[in-house]
């Protein structure tokens, strides 16, 4: 229940795969040589603008994924900030629950970030917290980021009031709808009540939504929408002072695979409005049943209130990491999320349309896994961290992970981030070492 988005429609899946193959050689770098790429991109952007109510002069860009969308949104805001005569380092204001792609953007673009705590009951970023952040950051504030919804807890921030504050302060406001934008847009189109979240909210300057998540398309496609062309122009890069072809890039890529775009186009065409409505309805129904079911299992609870199709569950006396292990033995993959200060350890559930068919089975297994975990101790970081690290499985051996991972997650959980982040990088460094 992470990373995978299955609408349960084999025909749509097949169309996506066939389009991937058919467009393997097409380069979206050059719409003059390959006119089909402009058509594909314009169709996808128009589809998205329709869904999230972009005004007539709204525009967009198709990117390679959520992170590229977030990074370009930060770049757009920085350039707009500079256009307003500011110089030096710009700052973005984000909730602690915002996706790390924004921290990565700041790292890449040499900017600063001001991280704001969310409200502890709802897990939402509130306008009161943003107001004090804007006061603190002052003139360097270039962007406020809000999520619709956040990945860790699946809740939508207080977008209307935060966007209005940003507008009054002359700061851009980006809505990260990478994971939930399609779900919320489709739900509203069907007449369901959803929180205000999109480009029609005054003050929202850009909006991201991924097609390779709840657009049910093969990986490699996301859309970044802008309220108008001024923001988008800051993300374009053109260069002709060399003896080669005059280069224009609309994203971080230069050669840009058209295949994911074509696959998304084909997937959406086969699903159609009715297919997408049905998929989103099923995912939302499954989410509601799962959240209700979790509330009925002693020892665990849902954190916040899921606004879309993501659930975070925690245990007050039962370790969520242990539950994940017992669920894995029953063939369910729940994603462990470490604690952060007073925010508890949780398990993340990305609920798919196909989850609806297995809600009862899932809840039966979750109840049993919770009962088993309740008999165990809480997994904690070992005293001897060095020995624990030495004991970590060697992923490069191809041997795979140990069946029980709670202690490994507890080790990660127990480390301060200044130690943890380099250690995680080192593990990946070891993993991606080619050995002859
Ligand atoms: C809210 C949100 N933003 C951004 C991203 C980054 O997307 P990607 O993994 O496609 O780069 C994710 C990924 O889950 C997300 O949930």
Tab-separated table of N, CA, C and O and ligand atoms in Angstrom, residues 65-67 70 99 149 151 176 178-179 210 212-213, ligand 1:
chain	number	residue	atom	x	y	z
A	65	UNK	N	7.997	14.011	-13.089
A	65	UNK	CA	7.493	13.439	-11.847
A	65	UNK	C	7.270	14.504	-10.800
A	65	UNK	O	7.560	15.698	-11.026
A	66	UNK	N	6.784	14.073	-9.654
A	66	UNK	CA	6.425	15.019	-8.598
A	66	UNK	C	7.598	15.884	-8.162
A	66	UNK	O	7.454	17.097	-7.989
A	67	UNK	N	8.762	15.276	-7.985
A	67	UNK	CA	9.897	16.060	-7.483
A	67	UNK	C	10.286	17.148	-8.478
A	67	UNK	O	10.559	18.286	-8.084
A	70	UNK	N	7.871	19.948	-8.136
A	70	UNK	CA	8.106	20.762	-6.932
A	70	UNK	C	9.324	21.675	-7.133
A	70	UNK	O	9.297	22.860	-6.778
A	99	UNK	N	6.474	17.509	1.289
A	99	UNK	CA	7.357	16.492	0.716
A	99	UNK	C	8.806	17.012	0.660
A	99	UNK	O	9.030	18.192	0.342
A	149	UNK	N	-3.291	16.389	-0.680
A	149	UNK	CA	-2.979	16.453	0.751
A	149	UNK	C	-1.502	16.176	0.974
A	149	UNK	O	-0.752	15.896	0.030
A	151	UNK	N	1.681	13.941	2.167
A	151	UNK	CA	1.940	12.495	2.068
A	151	UNK	C	1.867	11.803	3.433
A	151	UNK	O	1.204	10.760	3.558
A	176	UNK	N	0.883	21.707	-3.489
A	176	UNK	CA	1.424	20.410	-3.895
A	176	UNK	C	0.289	19.390	-3.893
A	176	UNK	O	-0.043	18.801	-2.866
A	178	UNK	N	0.525	16.778	-5.840
A	178	UNK	CA	1.156	15.692	-6.598
A	178	UNK	C	0.441	14.370	-6.365
A	178	UNK	O	0.134	13.642	-7.298
A	179	UNK	N	0.151	14.079	-5.106
A	179	UNK	CA	-0.458	12.771	-4.862
A	179	UNK	C	-1.985	12.853	-4.840
A	179	UNK	O	-2.659	11.896	-5.215
A	210	UNK	N	0.422	14.768	-10.135
A	210	UNK	CA	1.134	13.692	-10.833
A	210	UNK	C	0.164	12.761	-11.542
A	210	UNK	O	-0.807	12.295	-10.934
A	212	UNK	N	1.406	9.958	-12.788
A	212	UNK	CA	1.902	8.601	-12.503
A	212	UNK	C	1.512	8.132	-11.092
A	212	UNK	O	1.971	7.097	-10.641
A	213	UNK	N	0.648	8.906	-10.440
A	213	UNK	CA	0.072	8.425	-9.175
A	213	UNK	C	-1.409	8.137	-9.464
A	213	UNK	O	-1.739	7.152	-10.108
B	1	LIG	C1	2.723	15.255	-1.936
B	1	LIG	C2	3.886	14.777	-2.747
B	1	LIG	N1	4.669	15.657	-3.378
B	1	LIG	C3	5.722	15.272	-4.118
B	1	LIG	C4	6.032	13.946	-4.274
B	1	LIG	C5	7.239	13.536	-5.090
B	1	LIG	O1	6.831	12.818	-6.200
B	1	LIG	P1	7.812	11.867	-7.043
B	1	LIG	O2	8.114	10.700	-6.169
B	1	LIG	O3	6.982	11.536	-8.238
B	1	LIG	O4	9.026	12.645	-7.386
B	1	LIG	C6	5.241	12.981	-3.633
B	1	LIG	C7	5.552	11.548	-3.735
B	1	LIG	O5	4.941	10.722	-3.126
B	1	LIG	C8	4.128	13.400	-2.858
B	1	LIG	O6	3.340	12.532	-2.225
